[in-house]
Coordinates of C-alpha atoms and ligand atoms in Angstrom, one line a residue:
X1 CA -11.5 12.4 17.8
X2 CA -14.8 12.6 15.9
X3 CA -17.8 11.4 18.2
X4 CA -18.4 7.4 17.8
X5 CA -15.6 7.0 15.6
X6 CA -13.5 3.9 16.1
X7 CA -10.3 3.5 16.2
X8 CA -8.3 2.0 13.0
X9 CA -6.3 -0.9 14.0
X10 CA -6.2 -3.0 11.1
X11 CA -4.7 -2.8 7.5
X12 CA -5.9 -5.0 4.3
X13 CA -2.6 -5.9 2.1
X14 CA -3.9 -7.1 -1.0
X15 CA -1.1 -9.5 -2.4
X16 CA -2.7 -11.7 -4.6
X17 CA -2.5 -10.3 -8.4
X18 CA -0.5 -12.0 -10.8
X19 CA 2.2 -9.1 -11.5
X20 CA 1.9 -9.3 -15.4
X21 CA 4.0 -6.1 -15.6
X22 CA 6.9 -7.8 -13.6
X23 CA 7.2 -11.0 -16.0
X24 CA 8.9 -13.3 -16.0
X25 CA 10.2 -12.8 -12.5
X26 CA 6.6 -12.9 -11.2
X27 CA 6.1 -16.3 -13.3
X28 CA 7.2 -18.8 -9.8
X29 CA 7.4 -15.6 -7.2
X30 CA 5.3 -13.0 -5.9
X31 CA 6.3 -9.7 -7.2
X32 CA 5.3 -8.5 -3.9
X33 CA 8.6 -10.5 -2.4
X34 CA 11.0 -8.6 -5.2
X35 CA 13.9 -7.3 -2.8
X36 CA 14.4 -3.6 -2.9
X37 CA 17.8 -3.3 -2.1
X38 CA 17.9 -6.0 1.3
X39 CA 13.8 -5.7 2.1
X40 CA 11.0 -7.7 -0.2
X41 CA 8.2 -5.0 -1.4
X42 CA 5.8 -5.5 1.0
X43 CA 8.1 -6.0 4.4
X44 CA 8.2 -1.6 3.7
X45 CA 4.5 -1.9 3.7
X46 CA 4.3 -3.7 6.7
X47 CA 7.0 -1.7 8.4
X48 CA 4.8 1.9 7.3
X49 CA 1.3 -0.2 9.1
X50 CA 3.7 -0.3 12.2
X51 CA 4.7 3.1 11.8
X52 CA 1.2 4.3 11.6
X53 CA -0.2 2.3 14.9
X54 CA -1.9 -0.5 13.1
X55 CA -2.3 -3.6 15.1
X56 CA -3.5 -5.8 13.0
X57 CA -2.1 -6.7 9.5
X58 CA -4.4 -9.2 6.8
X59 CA -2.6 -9.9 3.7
X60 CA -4.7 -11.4 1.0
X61 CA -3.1 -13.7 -0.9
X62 CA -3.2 -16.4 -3.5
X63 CA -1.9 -19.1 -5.4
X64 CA 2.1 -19.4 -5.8
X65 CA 2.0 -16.4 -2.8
X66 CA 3.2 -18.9 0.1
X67 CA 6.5 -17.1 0.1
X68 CA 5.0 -13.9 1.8
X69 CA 3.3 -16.1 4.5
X70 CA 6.9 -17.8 5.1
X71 CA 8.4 -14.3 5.2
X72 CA 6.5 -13.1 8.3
X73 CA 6.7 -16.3 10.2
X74 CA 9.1 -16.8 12.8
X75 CA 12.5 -19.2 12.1
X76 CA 13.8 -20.4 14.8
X77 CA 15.8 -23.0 12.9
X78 CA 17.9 -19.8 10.9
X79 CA 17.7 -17.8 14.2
X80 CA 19.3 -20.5 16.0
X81 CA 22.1 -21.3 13.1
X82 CA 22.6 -17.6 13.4
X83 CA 23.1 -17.1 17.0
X84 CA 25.3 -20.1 17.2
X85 CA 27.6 -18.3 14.5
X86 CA 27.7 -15.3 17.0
X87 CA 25.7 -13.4 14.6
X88 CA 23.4 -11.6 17.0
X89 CA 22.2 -8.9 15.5
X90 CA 21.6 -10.9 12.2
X91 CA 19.2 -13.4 14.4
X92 CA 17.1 -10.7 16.3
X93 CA 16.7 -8.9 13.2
X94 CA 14.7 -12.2 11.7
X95 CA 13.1 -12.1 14.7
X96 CA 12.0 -9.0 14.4
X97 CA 10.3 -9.4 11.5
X98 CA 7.5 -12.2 12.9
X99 CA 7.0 -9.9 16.0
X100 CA 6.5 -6.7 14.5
X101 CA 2.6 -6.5 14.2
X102 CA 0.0 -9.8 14.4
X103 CA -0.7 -11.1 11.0
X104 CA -4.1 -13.2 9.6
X105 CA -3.9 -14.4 5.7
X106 CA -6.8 -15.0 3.6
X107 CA -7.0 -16.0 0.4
X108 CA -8.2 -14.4 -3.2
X109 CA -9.5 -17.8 -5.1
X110 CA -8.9 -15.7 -8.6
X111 CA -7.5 -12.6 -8.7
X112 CA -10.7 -10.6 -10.1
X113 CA -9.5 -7.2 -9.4
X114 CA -8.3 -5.0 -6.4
X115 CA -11.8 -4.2 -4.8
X116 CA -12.5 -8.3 -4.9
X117 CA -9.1 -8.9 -3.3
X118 CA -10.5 -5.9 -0.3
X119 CA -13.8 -8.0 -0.6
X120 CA -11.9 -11.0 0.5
X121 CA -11.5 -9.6 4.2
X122 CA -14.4 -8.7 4.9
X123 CA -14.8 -11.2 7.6
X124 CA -11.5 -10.5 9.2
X125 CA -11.7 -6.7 9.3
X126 CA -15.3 -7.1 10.9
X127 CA -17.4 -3.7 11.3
X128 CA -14.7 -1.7 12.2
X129 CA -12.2 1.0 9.8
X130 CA -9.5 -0.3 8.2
X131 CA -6.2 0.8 6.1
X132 CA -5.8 -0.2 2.9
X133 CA -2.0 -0.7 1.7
X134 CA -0.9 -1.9 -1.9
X135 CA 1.7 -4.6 -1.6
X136 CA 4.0 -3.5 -4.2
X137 CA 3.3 0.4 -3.7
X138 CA 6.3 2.0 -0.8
X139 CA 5.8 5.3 0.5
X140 CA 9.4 5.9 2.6
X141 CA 9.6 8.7 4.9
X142 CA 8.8 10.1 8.6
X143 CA 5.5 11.0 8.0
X144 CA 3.8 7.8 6.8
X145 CA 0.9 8.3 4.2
X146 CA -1.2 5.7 6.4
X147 CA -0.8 7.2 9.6
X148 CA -1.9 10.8 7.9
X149 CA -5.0 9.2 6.4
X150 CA -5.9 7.2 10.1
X151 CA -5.6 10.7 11.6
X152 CA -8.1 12.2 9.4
X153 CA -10.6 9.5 9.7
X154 CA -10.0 9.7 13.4
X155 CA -10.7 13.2 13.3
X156 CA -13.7 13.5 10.5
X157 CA -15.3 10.3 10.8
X158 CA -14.8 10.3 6.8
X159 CA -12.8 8.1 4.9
X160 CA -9.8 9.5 3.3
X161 CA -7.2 7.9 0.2
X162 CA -4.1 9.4 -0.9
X163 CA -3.4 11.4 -3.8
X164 CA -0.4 12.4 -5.9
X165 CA 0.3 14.9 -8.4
X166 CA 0.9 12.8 -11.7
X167 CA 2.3 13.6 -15.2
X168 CA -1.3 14.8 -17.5
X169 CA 0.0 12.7 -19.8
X170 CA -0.1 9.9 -17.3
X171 CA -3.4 9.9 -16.1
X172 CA -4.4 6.3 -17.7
X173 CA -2.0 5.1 -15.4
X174 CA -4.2 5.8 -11.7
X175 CA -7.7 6.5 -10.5
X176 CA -8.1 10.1 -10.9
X177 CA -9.9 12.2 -9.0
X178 CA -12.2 15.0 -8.9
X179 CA -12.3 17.2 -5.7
X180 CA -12.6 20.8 -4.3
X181 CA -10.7 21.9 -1.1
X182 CA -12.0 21.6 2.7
X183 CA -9.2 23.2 4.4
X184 CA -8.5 22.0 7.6
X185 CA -5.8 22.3 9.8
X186 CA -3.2 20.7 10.4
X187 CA -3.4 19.2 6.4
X188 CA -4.3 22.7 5.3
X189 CA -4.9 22.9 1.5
X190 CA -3.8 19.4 1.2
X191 CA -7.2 18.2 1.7
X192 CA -9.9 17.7 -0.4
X193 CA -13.4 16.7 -0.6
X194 CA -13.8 14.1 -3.7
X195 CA -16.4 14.5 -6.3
X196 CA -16.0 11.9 -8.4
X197 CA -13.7 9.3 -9.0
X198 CA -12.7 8.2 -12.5
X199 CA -10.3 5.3 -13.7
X200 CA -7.9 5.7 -15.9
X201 CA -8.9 8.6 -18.1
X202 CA -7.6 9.7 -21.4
X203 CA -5.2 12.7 -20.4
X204 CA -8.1 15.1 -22.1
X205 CA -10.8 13.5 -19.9
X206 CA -9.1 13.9 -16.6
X207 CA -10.7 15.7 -14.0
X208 CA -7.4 17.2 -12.6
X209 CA -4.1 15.0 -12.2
X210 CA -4.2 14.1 -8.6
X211 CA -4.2 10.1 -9.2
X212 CA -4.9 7.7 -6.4
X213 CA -1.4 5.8 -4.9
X214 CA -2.5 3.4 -2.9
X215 CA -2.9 4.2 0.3
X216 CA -6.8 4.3 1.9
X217 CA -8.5 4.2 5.5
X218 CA -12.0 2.7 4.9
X219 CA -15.3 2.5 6.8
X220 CA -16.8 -1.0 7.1
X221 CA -19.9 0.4 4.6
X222 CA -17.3 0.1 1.5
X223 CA -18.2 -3.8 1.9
X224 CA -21.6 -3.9 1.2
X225 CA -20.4 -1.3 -1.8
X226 CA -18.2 -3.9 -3.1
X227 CA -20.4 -6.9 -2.8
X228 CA -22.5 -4.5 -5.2
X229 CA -19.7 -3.8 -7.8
X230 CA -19.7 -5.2 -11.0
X231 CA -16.6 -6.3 -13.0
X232 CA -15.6 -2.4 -14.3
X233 CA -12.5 -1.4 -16.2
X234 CA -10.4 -4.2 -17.7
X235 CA -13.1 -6.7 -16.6
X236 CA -12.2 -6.7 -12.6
X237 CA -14.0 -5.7 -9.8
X238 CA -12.8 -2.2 -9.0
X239 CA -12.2 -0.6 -5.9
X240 CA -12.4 2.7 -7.4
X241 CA -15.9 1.8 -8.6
X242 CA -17.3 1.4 -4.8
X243 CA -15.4 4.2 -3.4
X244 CA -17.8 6.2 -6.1
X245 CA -20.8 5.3 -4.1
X246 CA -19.4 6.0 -0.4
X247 CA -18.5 9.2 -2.1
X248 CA -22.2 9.4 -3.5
X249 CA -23.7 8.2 0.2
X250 CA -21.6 9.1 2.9
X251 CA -18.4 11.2 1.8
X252 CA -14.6 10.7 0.9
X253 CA -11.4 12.8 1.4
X254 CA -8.5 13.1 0.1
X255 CA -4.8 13.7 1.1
X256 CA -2.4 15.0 -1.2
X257 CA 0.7 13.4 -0.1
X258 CA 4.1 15.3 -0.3
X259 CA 6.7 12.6 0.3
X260 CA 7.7 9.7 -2.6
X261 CA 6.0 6.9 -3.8
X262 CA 6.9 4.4 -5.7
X263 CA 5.1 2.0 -7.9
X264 CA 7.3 -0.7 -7.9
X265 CA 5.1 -3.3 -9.0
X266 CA 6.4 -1.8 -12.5
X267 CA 9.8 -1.8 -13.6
X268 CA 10.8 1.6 -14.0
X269 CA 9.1 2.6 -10.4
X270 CA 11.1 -0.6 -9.0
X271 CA 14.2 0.6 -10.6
X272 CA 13.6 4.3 -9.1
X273 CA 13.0 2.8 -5.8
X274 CA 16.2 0.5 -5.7
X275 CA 18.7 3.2 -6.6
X276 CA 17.4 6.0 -4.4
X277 CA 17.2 3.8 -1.3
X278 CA 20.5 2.3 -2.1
X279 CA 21.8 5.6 -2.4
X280 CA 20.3 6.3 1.7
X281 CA 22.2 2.8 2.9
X282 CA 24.0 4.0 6.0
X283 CA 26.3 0.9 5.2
X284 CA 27.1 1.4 1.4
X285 CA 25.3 4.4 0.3
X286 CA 28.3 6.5 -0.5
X287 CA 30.1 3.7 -2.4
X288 CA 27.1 3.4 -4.8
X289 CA 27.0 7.0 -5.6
X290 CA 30.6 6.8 -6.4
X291 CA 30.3 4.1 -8.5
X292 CA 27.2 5.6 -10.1
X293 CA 29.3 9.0 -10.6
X294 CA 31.4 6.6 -12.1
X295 CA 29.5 5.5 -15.2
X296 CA 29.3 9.4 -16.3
X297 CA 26.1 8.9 -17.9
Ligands
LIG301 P1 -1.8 -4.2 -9.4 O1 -2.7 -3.9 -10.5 O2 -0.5 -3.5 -9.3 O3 -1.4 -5.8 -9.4 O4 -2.5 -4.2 -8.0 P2 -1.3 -6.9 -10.5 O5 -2.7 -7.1 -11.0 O6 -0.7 -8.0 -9.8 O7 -0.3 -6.3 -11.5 P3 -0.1 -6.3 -13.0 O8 -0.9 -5.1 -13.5 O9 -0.6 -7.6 -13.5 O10 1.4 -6.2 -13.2 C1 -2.1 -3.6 -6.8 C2 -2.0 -4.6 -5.7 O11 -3.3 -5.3 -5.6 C3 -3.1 -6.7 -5.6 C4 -1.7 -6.9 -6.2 O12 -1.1 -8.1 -5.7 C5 -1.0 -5.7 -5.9 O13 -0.2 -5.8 -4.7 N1 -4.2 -7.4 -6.3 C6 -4.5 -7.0 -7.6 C7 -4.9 -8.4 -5.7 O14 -4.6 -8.8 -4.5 N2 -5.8 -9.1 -6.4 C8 -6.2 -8.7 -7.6 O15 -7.1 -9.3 -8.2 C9 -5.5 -7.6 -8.2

């Protein structure tokens, strides 16, 4: 571990936007509790914070977001209707899910943007790294995104975001970024020192097609960065615009990430992400690609 660094224990879940791109079933729920397959969005989140050692889980919410709250809190009345039914392993997995990590809320008053949402933590995360996690972004897989980017900070004392590959035609989709390499092992080639960071460019403005995915470890600076920020692209406060000035003052990596990603706060990545993990159930997996065979598209 880098000298003086500390160590990242807590992740930032920002879960309070208003899912315009999931209407109308965002119009009375949070998109972040759509159900891929038998899990809402953000319980995968969660479940990749434990995976990467966090101890310590804030999820920013807002209005209409009560649901999420309710989801991580324990239920002994439905444990206890559960257990009664002899339905063990039902109950302890509900309980597993209010034991799993130690959760604080706070609350976005409007939702001005994703680096305003961060901003909204501030006082819980203190002056210490921190994970950043999009609630309706799931990253599956052994090697969790997260726990790659802790490692990095842990060793560098830099803070690190992953990248993905994206379509060039795509690129007003993400944060882009510009960055040479600073091999290192074990991530090899996959790392990168960023340049610049630009959001959403025109395909023929892109500085390369490695767009950001959602995934960041953070020092405490990027605060005072964001209580700086003014309302950038699409009028919110951007987080992309104060990771520009740790890149400018202190330094930024980034990881390109090799497992999958989904974005399934949009339709088509919610879609992608419900039929591949449906197609992994240990329970019904094989049946669903029979039936999917089936339709002989
Ligand atoms: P998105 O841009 O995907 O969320 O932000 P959104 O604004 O809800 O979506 P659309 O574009 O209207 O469909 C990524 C994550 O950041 C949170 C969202 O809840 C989501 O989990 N977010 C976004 C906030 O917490 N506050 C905001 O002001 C904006």
């Amino acid at each position: 571990m880098a000298a003086k660094v500390k160590r990242v224990r807590k992740a930032v879940l920002p879960a309070a936007g208003l899912g315009t791109r999931f209407l109308p079933a965002t119009k009375a729920q949070p998109k972040e509790m759509l159900p891929v397959v038998d899990k809402p969005l953000i319980q995968y989140v969660v479940e990749e914070c434990v995976a990467s050692g966090i101890e310590n889980i804030i999820i920013v919410t807002g209005k209409g977001k009560n649901a999420i709250e309710d989801h991580f809190d324990s239920a002994p009345e439905l444990e206890r209707f559960l257990e009664q039914r002899g339905k063990v392993k039902q109950a302890e997995m509900v309980r597993q899910i209010s034991n799993m990590v130690h959760f604080s809320y706070t609350r976005q008053k409007e939702p001005l943007g994703l680096g305003h949402a961060v901003l909204a933590a501030r006082e819980l995360v203190g002056d210490e790294p921190f994970a950043v996690l999009l609630g309706d972004v799931i990253m599956p897989g052994p090697h969790p995104a997260t726990r790659q980017l802790i490692d990095i900070y842990e060793e560098t004392g830099l803070g690190a975001i992953t990248v993905e590959e994206v379509p060039r035609e795509k690129t007003s989709l993400y944060g882009i970024v510009d960055a040479e390499p600073a091999p290192r092992p074990p991530w090899g080639k996959r790392l990168l020192r960023i340049r610049n960071l630009v959001e959403k460019p025109k395909p023929e403005e892109a500085p390369s097609n490695l767009g950001i995915t959602g995934r960041y470890v953070l020092p405490p600076r990027v605060f005072d960065y964001l209580e700086r920020t003014q309302p950038g692209s699409g009028g919110e406060i951007q987080l992309t615009d104060a990771l520009r000035m740790l890149v400018q003052e202190h330094g930024l990596l980034a990881h390109i990430y090799e497992g999958r990603s989904y974005d399934a706060g949009d339709k088509l990545g919610f879609l992608k992400a419900t039929v591949e993990m449906a197609l992994e159930n240990p329970d019904f997996g094989e049946t669903f690609r029979a039936y999917l065979q089936s339709l002989k598209l």
